[in-house]
């Protein structure tokens, strides 16, 4: 016997109220809602949750694989000294400073791409935006992989400029991908947004582990980089496959149906036949009459959270990887392989990304302080003090600050752990709170606005990170 809809509840949408207005009764009767859509949806085997997690990994994997491959870039740029584009005084070796240029190249394009994504949200379906972004990322990263085995020693400057262009395109596509997928998760329970964000941090952890593995197994730098970048190529392809599977999962179809029904009822509009939910997103877009989401009403609701998100990533990108990757072991000249070959991959990339992932993952169980708490912006602001803490570690090369105050390798490990954990925890809270404090029909637009502030923090923070070399 089928379950009585009047007794069904949904932990995320509340009880399925059977007392409807005349207009709601007309819609419900016209569309013949089945018991499949009236019952509480179940994400069997956490399939949808895992797909969003994988997409999160895929959205961050290319950038993390690029910034983590420090040994490869030093090798490739070994003949690139006194580069004309470097105008800062005393800068003669690009191998010491390429992280700043990578950070700028990856962050600055994110702002216009996120603005573009905001205006496309009701004009082009999320599916088209997600798939096109993934295809662009795959093609660009395949090109980067091919260049691994190309001798660039006679055109190093051109190779570096070409790499920056690739990084910029990858960043733009990745930001459109992340904002689009995060918008889709706005119609799902909050754990799916957390899954996506947690996956982004796991992308960094995977890249750090892969880098360490390649360093230990490969016979030379190029073989290591080739295997390393091929891993990212394969994973982006996996992301394309799993996203195509997403609309075929029953749980995803039911959630899309409930979201679409809410869209109609909130606007008191007559909708098309909803007996099948597969075309839900495209139908919403058609009814939106190509209008973009209202910016100012959304900003009024999320302004504090948006500032928190901006400042969290502003501080993080100033330090990671520009400063943190430049910290050397105080025992560097001991001859130990751990204080030379593995020090930066372990203490900078692996520790930071694992701590970042842990902070994001903990928000699944603990969501405190709340979206209206004054403690959240206070904690975000206090992260400013990480900058001097890192600068007084054994950061190299030093220009004007000659004193290394923290004379132990334990200190940078502690600082990078706290930086990563606070970035993951506070950034995730700010991000996931945004789409949940506005009406559900504005959740996708809000997610893109929040992504814009995240990208803006990264862009401005990257510009500030380049000033570190003058200190």
Tab-separated table of C-alpha atoms in Angstrom:
chain	number	residue	atom	x	y	z
A	1	UNK	CA	0.000	0.000	0.000
A	2	UNK	CA	1.365	3.409	-0.918
A	3	UNK	CA	2.193	5.884	1.784
A	4	UNK	CA	-0.373	8.548	2.585
A	5	UNK	CA	1.092	11.859	1.355
A	6	UNK	CA	-0.555	13.718	4.196
A	7	UNK	CA	1.678	11.923	6.682
A	8	UNK	CA	4.905	12.314	4.702
A	9	UNK	CA	7.613	14.669	5.817
A	10	UNK	CA	10.767	15.905	4.276
A	11	UNK	CA	13.569	16.904	6.619
A	12	UNK	CA	14.661	19.633	4.264
A	13	UNK	CA	11.374	20.978	2.994
A	14	UNK	CA	9.262	20.389	6.072
A	15	UNK	CA	5.946	18.500	6.220
A	16	UNK	CA	4.123	18.131	2.913
A	17	UNK	CA	1.219	20.395	3.773
A	18	UNK	CA	-2.095	19.146	2.295
A	19	UNK	CA	-3.951	22.415	2.943
A	20	UNK	CA	-3.486	24.293	-0.325
A	21	UNK	CA	-4.933	27.473	-1.772
A	22	UNK	CA	-7.341	27.146	-4.668
A	23	UNK	CA	-4.536	28.005	-7.091
A	24	UNK	CA	-2.236	25.390	-5.530
A	25	UNK	CA	-4.996	22.774	-5.657
A	26	UNK	CA	-5.493	23.546	-9.336
A	27	UNK	CA	-1.808	23.138	-10.058
A	28	UNK	CA	-1.526	19.973	-8.024
A	29	UNK	CA	-4.547	18.476	-9.679
A	30	UNK	CA	-3.471	19.490	-13.147
A	31	UNK	CA	-0.031	17.988	-12.880
A	32	UNK	CA	-1.033	14.745	-11.177
A	33	UNK	CA	1.858	14.604	-8.713
A	34	UNK	CA	2.764	10.987	-8.156
A	35	UNK	CA	3.588	9.379	-4.850
A	36	UNK	CA	7.184	9.146	-6.062
A	37	UNK	CA	7.465	12.917	-5.864
A	38	UNK	CA	5.364	13.273	-2.715
A	39	UNK	CA	7.460	11.016	-0.546
A	40	UNK	CA	10.681	11.954	1.151
A	41	UNK	CA	13.481	11.559	-1.420
A	42	UNK	CA	16.355	9.245	-0.557
A	43	UNK	CA	19.845	9.592	-1.989
A	44	UNK	CA	20.601	5.888	-2.405
A	45	UNK	CA	24.250	5.036	-1.713
A	46	UNK	CA	24.864	8.813	-1.432
A	47	UNK	CA	25.200	8.844	-5.225
A	48	UNK	CA	24.256	12.497	-5.699
A	49	UNK	CA	26.416	13.529	-2.749
A	50	UNK	CA	29.434	11.744	-4.267
A	51	UNK	CA	28.851	13.275	-7.708
A	52	UNK	CA	28.971	16.787	-6.251
A	53	UNK	CA	32.082	15.812	-4.299
A	54	UNK	CA	33.787	14.572	-7.475
A	55	UNK	CA	32.792	17.756	-9.317
A	56	UNK	CA	34.299	19.756	-6.468
A	57	UNK	CA	37.547	17.830	-6.808
A	58	UNK	CA	37.525	18.355	-10.569
A	59	UNK	CA	36.914	22.098	-10.325
A	60	UNK	CA	40.027	22.673	-8.208
A	61	UNK	CA	42.284	19.914	-9.524
A	62	UNK	CA	43.844	21.731	-12.524
A	63	UNK	CA	44.940	24.794	-10.521
A	64	UNK	CA	46.203	22.672	-7.647
A	65	UNK	CA	48.172	20.425	-10.005
A	66	UNK	CA	49.751	23.491	-11.583
A	67	UNK	CA	50.739	25.266	-8.371
A	68	UNK	CA	51.920	22.052	-6.672
A	69	UNK	CA	54.313	21.080	-9.494
A	70	UNK	CA	56.978	23.496	-8.232
A	71	UNK	CA	59.943	21.303	-9.178
A	72	UNK	CA	58.633	20.997	-12.743
A	73	UNK	CA	58.225	24.746	-13.227
A	74	UNK	CA	61.661	25.479	-11.767
A	75	UNK	CA	63.084	22.981	-14.273
A	76	UNK	CA	61.158	24.451	-17.213
A	77	UNK	CA	61.978	28.048	-16.321
A	78	UNK	CA	65.622	27.440	-15.485
A	79	UNK	CA	66.758	29.433	-18.557
A	80	UNK	CA	64.328	32.275	-17.946
A	81	UNK	CA	66.222	34.961	-16.068
A	82	UNK	CA	65.883	38.725	-16.232
A	83	UNK	CA	62.451	38.404	-17.848
A	84	UNK	CA	61.208	41.745	-19.259
A	85	UNK	CA	57.765	41.492	-17.640
A	86	UNK	CA	59.355	41.434	-14.196
A	87	UNK	CA	59.921	45.004	-13.160
A	88	UNK	CA	60.360	44.588	-9.413
A	89	UNK	CA	63.866	45.514	-8.233
A	90	UNK	CA	66.344	42.748	-7.444
A	91	UNK	CA	64.253	40.168	-9.315
A	92	UNK	CA	66.475	38.100	-11.531
A	93	UNK	CA	65.341	34.493	-11.147
A	94	UNK	CA	61.790	33.659	-12.150
A	95	UNK	CA	62.080	30.306	-10.385
A	96	UNK	CA	61.717	32.154	-7.089
A	97	UNK	CA	58.671	34.178	-8.102
A	98	UNK	CA	56.558	32.313	-10.658
A	99	UNK	CA	53.922	31.437	-8.014
A	100	UNK	CA	52.879	35.085	-7.808
A	101	UNK	CA	52.355	35.296	-11.557
A	102	UNK	CA	50.428	32.032	-11.553
A	103	UNK	CA	48.246	33.344	-8.726
A	104	UNK	CA	47.503	36.554	-10.593
A	105	UNK	CA	46.866	34.726	-13.872
A	106	UNK	CA	44.451	32.353	-12.135
A	107	UNK	CA	42.630	34.914	-9.996
A	108	UNK	CA	42.151	38.032	-12.115
A	109	UNK	CA	40.134	36.319	-14.919
A	110	UNK	CA	37.812	34.817	-12.317
A	111	UNK	CA	36.067	38.147	-11.678
A	112	UNK	CA	34.867	38.850	-15.256
A	113	UNK	CA	34.017	35.179	-15.726
A	114	UNK	CA	31.869	35.165	-12.577
A	115	UNK	CA	30.146	38.376	-13.689
A	116	UNK	CA	29.468	36.762	-17.056
A	117	UNK	CA	28.165	33.648	-15.333
A	118	UNK	CA	25.760	35.751	-13.262
A	119	UNK	CA	24.174	37.234	-16.380
A	120	UNK	CA	24.053	33.848	-18.098
A	121	UNK	CA	22.414	32.030	-15.193
A	122	UNK	CA	18.880	32.501	-16.559
A	123	UNK	CA	19.883	32.480	-20.217
A	124	UNK	CA	21.978	29.325	-20.535
A	125	UNK	CA	21.246	26.165	-18.595
A	126	UNK	CA	23.584	25.037	-15.837
A	127	UNK	CA	24.128	21.809	-17.754
A	128	UNK	CA	25.484	23.695	-20.780
A	129	UNK	CA	27.682	25.915	-18.594
A	130	UNK	CA	29.060	22.984	-16.596
A	131	UNK	CA	29.785	20.718	-19.564
A	132	UNK	CA	31.329	23.464	-21.700
A	133	UNK	CA	33.566	24.502	-18.786
A	134	UNK	CA	34.729	20.940	-18.233
A	135	UNK	CA	35.485	20.469	-21.939
A	136	UNK	CA	37.541	23.688	-22.042
A	137	UNK	CA	39.437	22.645	-18.901
A	138	UNK	CA	40.148	19.211	-20.390
A	139	UNK	CA	41.465	20.609	-23.691
A	140	UNK	CA	43.690	23.205	-22.028
A	141	UNK	CA	45.122	20.725	-19.559
A	142	UNK	CA	45.827	18.199	-22.314
A	143	UNK	CA	47.778	20.969	-24.041
A	144	UNK	CA	49.736	21.654	-20.835
A	145	UNK	CA	50.436	17.920	-20.561
A	146	UNK	CA	51.738	17.742	-24.116
A	147	UNK	CA	54.148	20.628	-23.434
A	148	UNK	CA	55.826	18.553	-20.720
A	149	UNK	CA	57.766	16.579	-23.316
A	150	UNK	CA	58.419	19.545	-25.594
A	151	UNK	CA	61.873	21.099	-25.367
A	152	UNK	CA	61.188	24.698	-24.389
A	153	UNK	CA	64.763	25.639	-23.471
A	154	UNK	CA	65.101	27.858	-26.583
A	155	UNK	CA	61.791	29.683	-26.091
A	156	UNK	CA	61.437	29.800	-22.328
A	157	UNK	CA	59.928	33.267	-22.168
A	158	UNK	CA	57.298	32.374	-24.769
A	159	UNK	CA	56.596	29.115	-22.927
A	160	UNK	CA	56.052	31.018	-19.680
A	161	UNK	CA	53.701	33.523	-21.363
A	162	UNK	CA	51.791	30.656	-22.997
A	163	UNK	CA	51.506	28.895	-19.642
A	164	UNK	CA	50.067	32.035	-18.039
A	165	UNK	CA	47.420	32.207	-20.776
A	166	UNK	CA	46.542	28.561	-20.168
A	167	UNK	CA	46.302	29.178	-16.421
A	168	UNK	CA	44.005	32.165	-17.029
A	169	UNK	CA	41.676	30.152	-19.300
A	170	UNK	CA	41.653	27.254	-16.853
A	171	UNK	CA	40.789	29.609	-14.022
A	172	UNK	CA	37.929	31.231	-15.923
A	173	UNK	CA	36.438	27.889	-16.904
A	174	UNK	CA	36.907	26.520	-13.389
A	175	UNK	CA	35.132	29.514	-11.837
A	176	UNK	CA	32.174	29.197	-14.190
A	177	UNK	CA	32.071	25.470	-13.413
A	178	UNK	CA	32.184	25.965	-9.647
A	179	UNK	CA	29.595	28.754	-9.574
A	180	UNK	CA	27.245	26.820	-11.867
A	181	UNK	CA	27.474	23.577	-9.895
A	182	UNK	CA	27.184	25.452	-6.605
A	183	UNK	CA	24.044	27.085	-7.956
A	184	UNK	CA	22.625	23.651	-8.736
A	185	UNK	CA	23.360	22.478	-5.178
A	186	UNK	CA	21.278	25.415	-3.893
A	187	UNK	CA	18.136	23.407	-4.612
A	188	UNK	CA	19.518	20.400	-2.718
A	189	UNK	CA	19.974	19.985	1.059
A	190	UNK	CA	22.906	21.932	2.508
A	191	UNK	CA	25.101	18.830	2.771
A	192	UNK	CA	25.414	18.777	-1.019
A	193	UNK	CA	26.845	22.303	-1.048
A	194	UNK	CA	29.269	21.191	1.639
A	195	UNK	CA	30.130	18.131	-0.454
A	196	UNK	CA	31.078	20.323	-3.406
A	197	UNK	CA	33.209	22.648	-1.280
A	198	UNK	CA	34.825	19.731	0.528
A	199	UNK	CA	35.654	18.181	-2.833
A	200	UNK	CA	37.470	21.356	-3.867
A	201	UNK	CA	39.792	21.035	-0.882
A	202	UNK	CA	40.264	17.326	-1.554
A	203	UNK	CA	41.476	18.270	-5.044
A	204	UNK	CA	44.377	20.061	-3.383
A	205	UNK	CA	45.118	17.089	-1.137
A	206	UNK	CA	45.076	14.685	-4.071
A	207	UNK	CA	47.416	16.905	-6.083
A	208	UNK	CA	49.856	17.171	-3.160
A	209	UNK	CA	49.876	13.398	-2.638
A	210	UNK	CA	50.341	12.814	-6.370
A	211	UNK	CA	53.249	15.259	-6.446
A	212	UNK	CA	55.006	13.513	-3.554
A	213	UNK	CA	54.414	10.100	-5.135
A	214	UNK	CA	55.744	11.243	-8.490
A	215	UNK	CA	58.819	12.820	-6.894
A	216	UNK	CA	59.636	9.555	-5.146
A	217	UNK	CA	59.033	7.211	-8.105
A	218	UNK	CA	59.862	9.066	-11.304
A	219	UNK	CA	63.386	8.880	-12.699
A	220	UNK	CA	63.407	12.498	-13.889
A	221	UNK	CA	61.383	15.697	-13.653
A	222	UNK	CA	59.599	15.433	-16.997
A	223	UNK	CA	58.509	11.810	-16.473
A	224	UNK	CA	57.170	12.822	-13.067
A	225	UNK	CA	55.280	15.805	-14.510
A	226	UNK	CA	53.855	13.770	-17.378
A	227	UNK	CA	52.350	11.146	-15.074
A	228	UNK	CA	51.258	13.916	-12.745
A	229	UNK	CA	49.364	15.964	-15.331
A	230	UNK	CA	47.855	12.878	-16.987
A	231	UNK	CA	46.192	12.120	-13.655
A	232	UNK	CA	44.381	15.456	-13.827
A	233	UNK	CA	43.376	14.836	-17.453
A	234	UNK	CA	41.729	11.555	-16.531
A	235	UNK	CA	39.936	13.045	-13.539
A	236	UNK	CA	38.439	15.905	-15.573
A	237	UNK	CA	37.115	13.290	-18.000
A	238	UNK	CA	35.570	11.440	-15.039
A	239	UNK	CA	33.834	14.680	-14.003
A	240	UNK	CA	32.211	14.961	-17.422
A	241	UNK	CA	30.885	11.400	-17.151
A	242	UNK	CA	29.476	11.744	-13.620
A	243	UNK	CA	27.752	15.032	-14.420
A	244	UNK	CA	25.984	13.360	-17.343
A	245	UNK	CA	24.828	10.659	-14.907
A	246	UNK	CA	23.457	13.189	-12.364
A	247	UNK	CA	20.033	13.871	-14.002
A	248	UNK	CA	19.466	10.115	-14.379
A	249	UNK	CA	19.523	9.535	-10.623
A	250	UNK	CA	16.001	9.314	-9.147
A	251	UNK	CA	16.874	11.425	-6.100
A	252	UNK	CA	18.151	14.237	-8.329
A	253	UNK	CA	14.977	14.150	-10.443
A	254	UNK	CA	12.746	14.312	-7.372
A	255	UNK	CA	14.665	17.247	-5.880
A	256	UNK	CA	14.463	19.043	-9.245
A	257	UNK	CA	10.716	18.442	-9.317
A	258	UNK	CA	10.177	19.833	-5.796
A	259	UNK	CA	12.343	22.846	-6.621
A	260	UNK	CA	10.407	23.516	-9.830
A	261	UNK	CA	7.029	23.149	-8.123
A	262	UNK	CA	8.159	25.634	-5.477
A	263	UNK	CA	9.226	27.978	-8.272
A	264	UNK	CA	5.728	27.960	-9.765
A	265	UNK	CA	3.813	28.217	-6.497
A	266	UNK	CA	5.936	31.121	-5.238
A	267	UNK	CA	5.155	33.050	-8.408
A	268	UNK	CA	1.537	31.932	-8.729
A	269	UNK	CA	2.211	31.097	-12.370
A	270	UNK	CA	0.775	28.328	-14.499
A	271	UNK	CA	3.428	25.782	-15.352
A	272	UNK	CA	3.762	23.103	-17.982
A	273	UNK	CA	3.314	19.388	-17.419
A	274	UNK	CA	5.509	18.406	-14.488
A	275	UNK	CA	4.888	14.687	-14.586
A	276	UNK	CA	8.531	14.304	-15.579
A	277	UNK	CA	11.189	16.407	-13.853
A	278	UNK	CA	13.988	15.888	-16.355
A	279	UNK	CA	13.466	19.241	-18.086
A	280	UNK	CA	12.962	21.188	-14.871
A	281	UNK	CA	15.949	23.473	-15.146
A	282	UNK	CA	15.337	24.384	-18.782
A	283	UNK	CA	11.679	25.147	-18.000
A	284	UNK	CA	12.659	27.488	-15.176
A	285	UNK	CA	15.038	29.277	-17.510
A	286	UNK	CA	12.331	29.661	-20.155
A	287	UNK	CA	9.903	31.161	-17.620
A	288	UNK	CA	12.500	33.567	-16.279
A	289	UNK	CA	12.112	35.696	-19.450
A	290	UNK	CA	15.915	36.020	-19.610
A	291	UNK	CA	16.036	38.292	-16.556
A	292	UNK	CA	19.093	38.092	-14.330
A	293	UNK	CA	18.607	37.536	-10.579
A	294	UNK	CA	18.010	40.743	-8.579
A	295	UNK	CA	21.440	41.831	-7.338
A	296	UNK	CA	20.629	44.397	-4.661
A	297	UNK	CA	17.964	42.413	-2.748
A	298	UNK	CA	20.370	39.474	-2.647
A	299	UNK	CA	23.290	41.640	-1.520
A	300	UNK	CA	21.158	43.134	1.244
A	301	UNK	CA	20.632	39.641	2.623
A	302	UNK	CA	24.186	38.316	2.256
A	303	UNK	CA	26.451	41.389	2.496
A	304	UNK	CA	28.161	40.357	5.749
A	305	UNK	CA	28.623	36.771	4.563
A	306	UNK	CA	29.955	38.027	1.218
A	307	UNK	CA	32.544	40.233	2.953
A	308	UNK	CA	33.565	37.309	5.179
A	309	UNK	CA	34.010	35.086	2.137
A	310	UNK	CA	35.989	37.781	0.312
A	311	UNK	CA	38.362	38.441	3.199
A	312	UNK	CA	38.890	34.768	4.033
A	313	UNK	CA	40.242	34.010	0.578
A	314	UNK	CA	41.956	37.395	0.282
A	315	UNK	CA	44.217	36.491	3.215
A	316	UNK	CA	44.666	32.873	2.125
A	317	UNK	CA	45.843	33.663	-1.411
A	318	UNK	CA	48.345	36.245	-0.157
A	319	UNK	CA	50.027	33.515	1.881
A	320	UNK	CA	49.353	30.335	-0.096
A	321	UNK	CA	51.278	29.482	-2.144
A	322	UNK	CA	53.362	32.647	-2.645
A	323	UNK	CA	54.734	32.909	0.904
A	324	UNK	CA	54.206	29.382	2.209
A	325	UNK	CA	55.935	27.730	-0.775
A	326	UNK	CA	58.916	30.053	-0.255
A	327	UNK	CA	59.509	28.898	3.333
A	328	UNK	CA	62.585	26.696	3.496
A	329	UNK	CA	63.629	24.298	6.187
A	330	UNK	CA	66.013	25.791	8.733
A	331	UNK	CA	67.915	22.501	8.311
A	332	UNK	CA	68.022	22.776	4.513
A	333	UNK	CA	71.792	22.334	4.328
A	334	UNK	CA	71.836	19.244	6.529
A	335	UNK	CA	71.809	17.040	3.436
A	336	UNK	CA	68.567	15.314	4.410
A	337	UNK	CA	66.165	14.501	1.585
A	338	UNK	CA	63.238	15.456	3.824
A	339	UNK	CA	64.447	19.012	4.397
A	340	UNK	CA	65.177	19.547	0.700
A	341	UNK	CA	63.218	17.452	-1.783
A	342	UNK	CA	60.082	16.840	0.263
A	343	UNK	CA	59.902	19.818	2.617
A	344	UNK	CA	57.769	22.110	0.446
A	345	UNK	CA	55.412	19.404	-0.958
A	346	UNK	CA	54.786	18.112	2.561
A	347	UNK	CA	54.696	21.186	4.792
A	348	UNK	CA	53.181	23.607	2.313
A	349	UNK	CA	50.896	21.791	-0.116
A	350	UNK	CA	49.897	18.566	1.625
A	351	UNK	CA	49.444	20.004	5.125
A	352	UNK	CA	47.570	23.088	3.891
A	353	UNK	CA	45.206	21.197	1.595
A	354	UNK	CA	44.482	18.447	4.109
A	355	UNK	CA	43.788	21.040	6.827
A	356	UNK	CA	41.601	22.989	4.384
A	357	UNK	CA	39.657	19.831	3.533
A	358	UNK	CA	39.274	18.974	7.243
A	359	UNK	CA	37.882	22.445	7.987
A	360	UNK	CA	35.365	22.159	5.180
A	361	UNK	CA	34.368	18.635	6.158
A	362	UNK	CA	33.729	19.564	9.795
A	363	UNK	CA	31.026	22.018	8.668
A	364	UNK	CA	28.970	18.946	7.798
A	365	UNK	CA	28.534	18.304	11.533
A	366	UNK	CA	29.248	21.686	13.143
A	367	UNK	CA	27.794	24.928	11.783
A	368	UNK	CA	28.791	27.531	14.304
A	369	UNK	CA	28.893	30.521	14.487
A	370	UNK	CA	25.622	31.094	12.669
A	371	UNK	CA	24.993	33.342	9.650
A	372	UNK	CA	23.936	36.312	11.804
A	373	UNK	CA	26.631	35.974	14.466
A	374	UNK	CA	29.223	38.729	14.955
A	375	UNK	CA	31.755	36.059	15.892
A	376	UNK	CA	32.060	34.895	12.277
A	377	UNK	CA	33.377	38.215	10.851
A	378	UNK	CA	35.597	38.631	13.937
A	379	UNK	CA	37.286	35.273	13.350
A	380	UNK	CA	37.687	36.078	9.673
A	381	UNK	CA	39.404	39.392	10.453
A	382	UNK	CA	41.783	37.812	12.975
A	383	UNK	CA	43.290	35.726	10.150
A	384	UNK	CA	45.138	38.907	9.089
A	385	UNK	CA	47.810	38.093	11.690
A	386	UNK	CA	48.854	35.030	9.700
A	387	UNK	CA	50.793	37.275	7.293
A	388	UNK	CA	53.482	38.430	9.759
A	389	UNK	CA	53.644	34.965	11.320
A	390	UNK	CA	54.605	33.417	7.984
A	391	UNK	CA	56.979	36.216	7.045
A	392	UNK	CA	58.998	35.663	10.219
A	393	UNK	CA	59.499	32.000	9.366
A	394	UNK	CA	62.423	31.059	7.114
A	395	UNK	CA	60.875	32.658	4.026
A	396	UNK	CA	63.316	33.035	1.119
A	397	UNK	CA	64.464	35.135	-0.616
A	398	UNK	CA	64.354	38.008	1.884
A	399	UNK	CA	64.804	41.619	0.852
A	400	UNK	CA	64.479	43.856	3.893
A	401	UNK	CA	63.302	41.620	6.749
A	402	UNK	CA	66.423	39.698	7.634
A	403	UNK	CA	65.393	38.329	11.015
A	404	UNK	CA	64.005	34.775	11.063
A	405	UNK	CA	62.107	34.798	14.328
A	406	UNK	CA	60.723	31.233	14.229
A	407	UNK	CA	63.873	29.094	14.211
A	408	UNK	CA	62.185	25.706	13.933
A	409	UNK	CA	60.411	23.769	11.179
A	410	UNK	CA	57.578	23.061	13.610
A	411	UNK	CA	56.294	26.642	13.401
A	412	UNK	CA	55.482	26.780	9.662
A	413	UNK	CA	53.705	23.425	9.976
A	414	UNK	CA	51.527	24.778	12.808
A	415	UNK	CA	50.840	28.038	10.969
A	416	UNK	CA	49.985	26.369	7.654
A	417	UNK	CA	47.665	23.949	9.467
A	418	UNK	CA	45.783	26.788	11.154
A	419	UNK	CA	45.664	28.785	7.920
A	420	UNK	CA	44.238	25.864	5.944
A	421	UNK	CA	41.770	24.786	8.611
A	422	UNK	CA	40.413	28.300	9.172
A	423	UNK	CA	40.162	28.866	5.416
A	424	UNK	CA	38.167	25.670	4.991
A	425	UNK	CA	35.885	26.131	7.987
A	426	UNK	CA	35.155	29.873	7.847
A	427	UNK	CA	35.080	29.997	4.042
A	428	UNK	CA	32.648	27.090	3.819
A	429	UNK	CA	30.310	28.514	6.451
A	430	UNK	CA	30.208	31.863	4.640
A	431	UNK	CA	29.650	30.162	1.292
A	432	UNK	CA	26.897	27.723	2.251
A	433	UNK	CA	25.006	30.179	4.438
A	434	UNK	CA	24.516	32.575	1.507
A	435	UNK	CA	22.032	30.601	-0.645
A	436	UNK	CA	20.177	29.442	2.481
A	437	UNK	CA	19.272	32.923	3.813
A	438	UNK	CA	17.402	33.908	0.623
A	439	UNK	CA	14.225	32.471	-0.948
A	440	UNK	CA	14.897	29.186	-2.709
A	441	UNK	CA	14.204	30.603	-6.165
A	442	UNK	CA	17.126	33.026	-5.655
A	443	UNK	CA	19.527	30.352	-4.439
A	444	UNK	CA	21.384	29.862	-7.740
A	445	UNK	CA	21.822	33.603	-8.298
A	446	UNK	CA	22.990	33.995	-4.704
A	447	UNK	CA	25.480	31.161	-5.114
A	448	UNK	CA	26.984	32.903	-8.128
A	449	UNK	CA	27.166	36.231	-6.261
A	450	UNK	CA	28.948	34.487	-3.395
A	451	UNK	CA	31.305	32.853	-5.894
A	452	UNK	CA	31.973	36.319	-7.317
A	453	UNK	CA	33.115	37.605	-3.907
A	454	UNK	CA	35.288	34.522	-3.465
A	455	UNK	CA	36.890	35.176	-6.854
A	456	UNK	CA	37.264	38.868	-6.063
A	457	UNK	CA	39.093	38.008	-2.847
A	458	UNK	CA	41.440	35.722	-4.766
A	459	UNK	CA	42.047	38.323	-7.486
A	460	UNK	CA	42.841	41.217	-5.153
A	461	UNK	CA	44.770	38.941	-2.799
A	462	UNK	CA	46.906	37.747	-5.715
A	463	UNK	CA	47.792	41.326	-6.565
A	464	UNK	CA	48.818	41.924	-2.952
A	465	UNK	CA	50.833	38.701	-2.905
A	466	UNK	CA	53.128	40.094	-5.598
A	467	UNK	CA	54.117	42.866	-3.163
A	468	UNK	CA	55.515	40.287	-0.770
A	469	UNK	CA	58.702	40.112	-2.849
A	470	UNK	CA	59.441	43.723	-2.018
A	471	UNK	CA	59.422	43.101	1.718
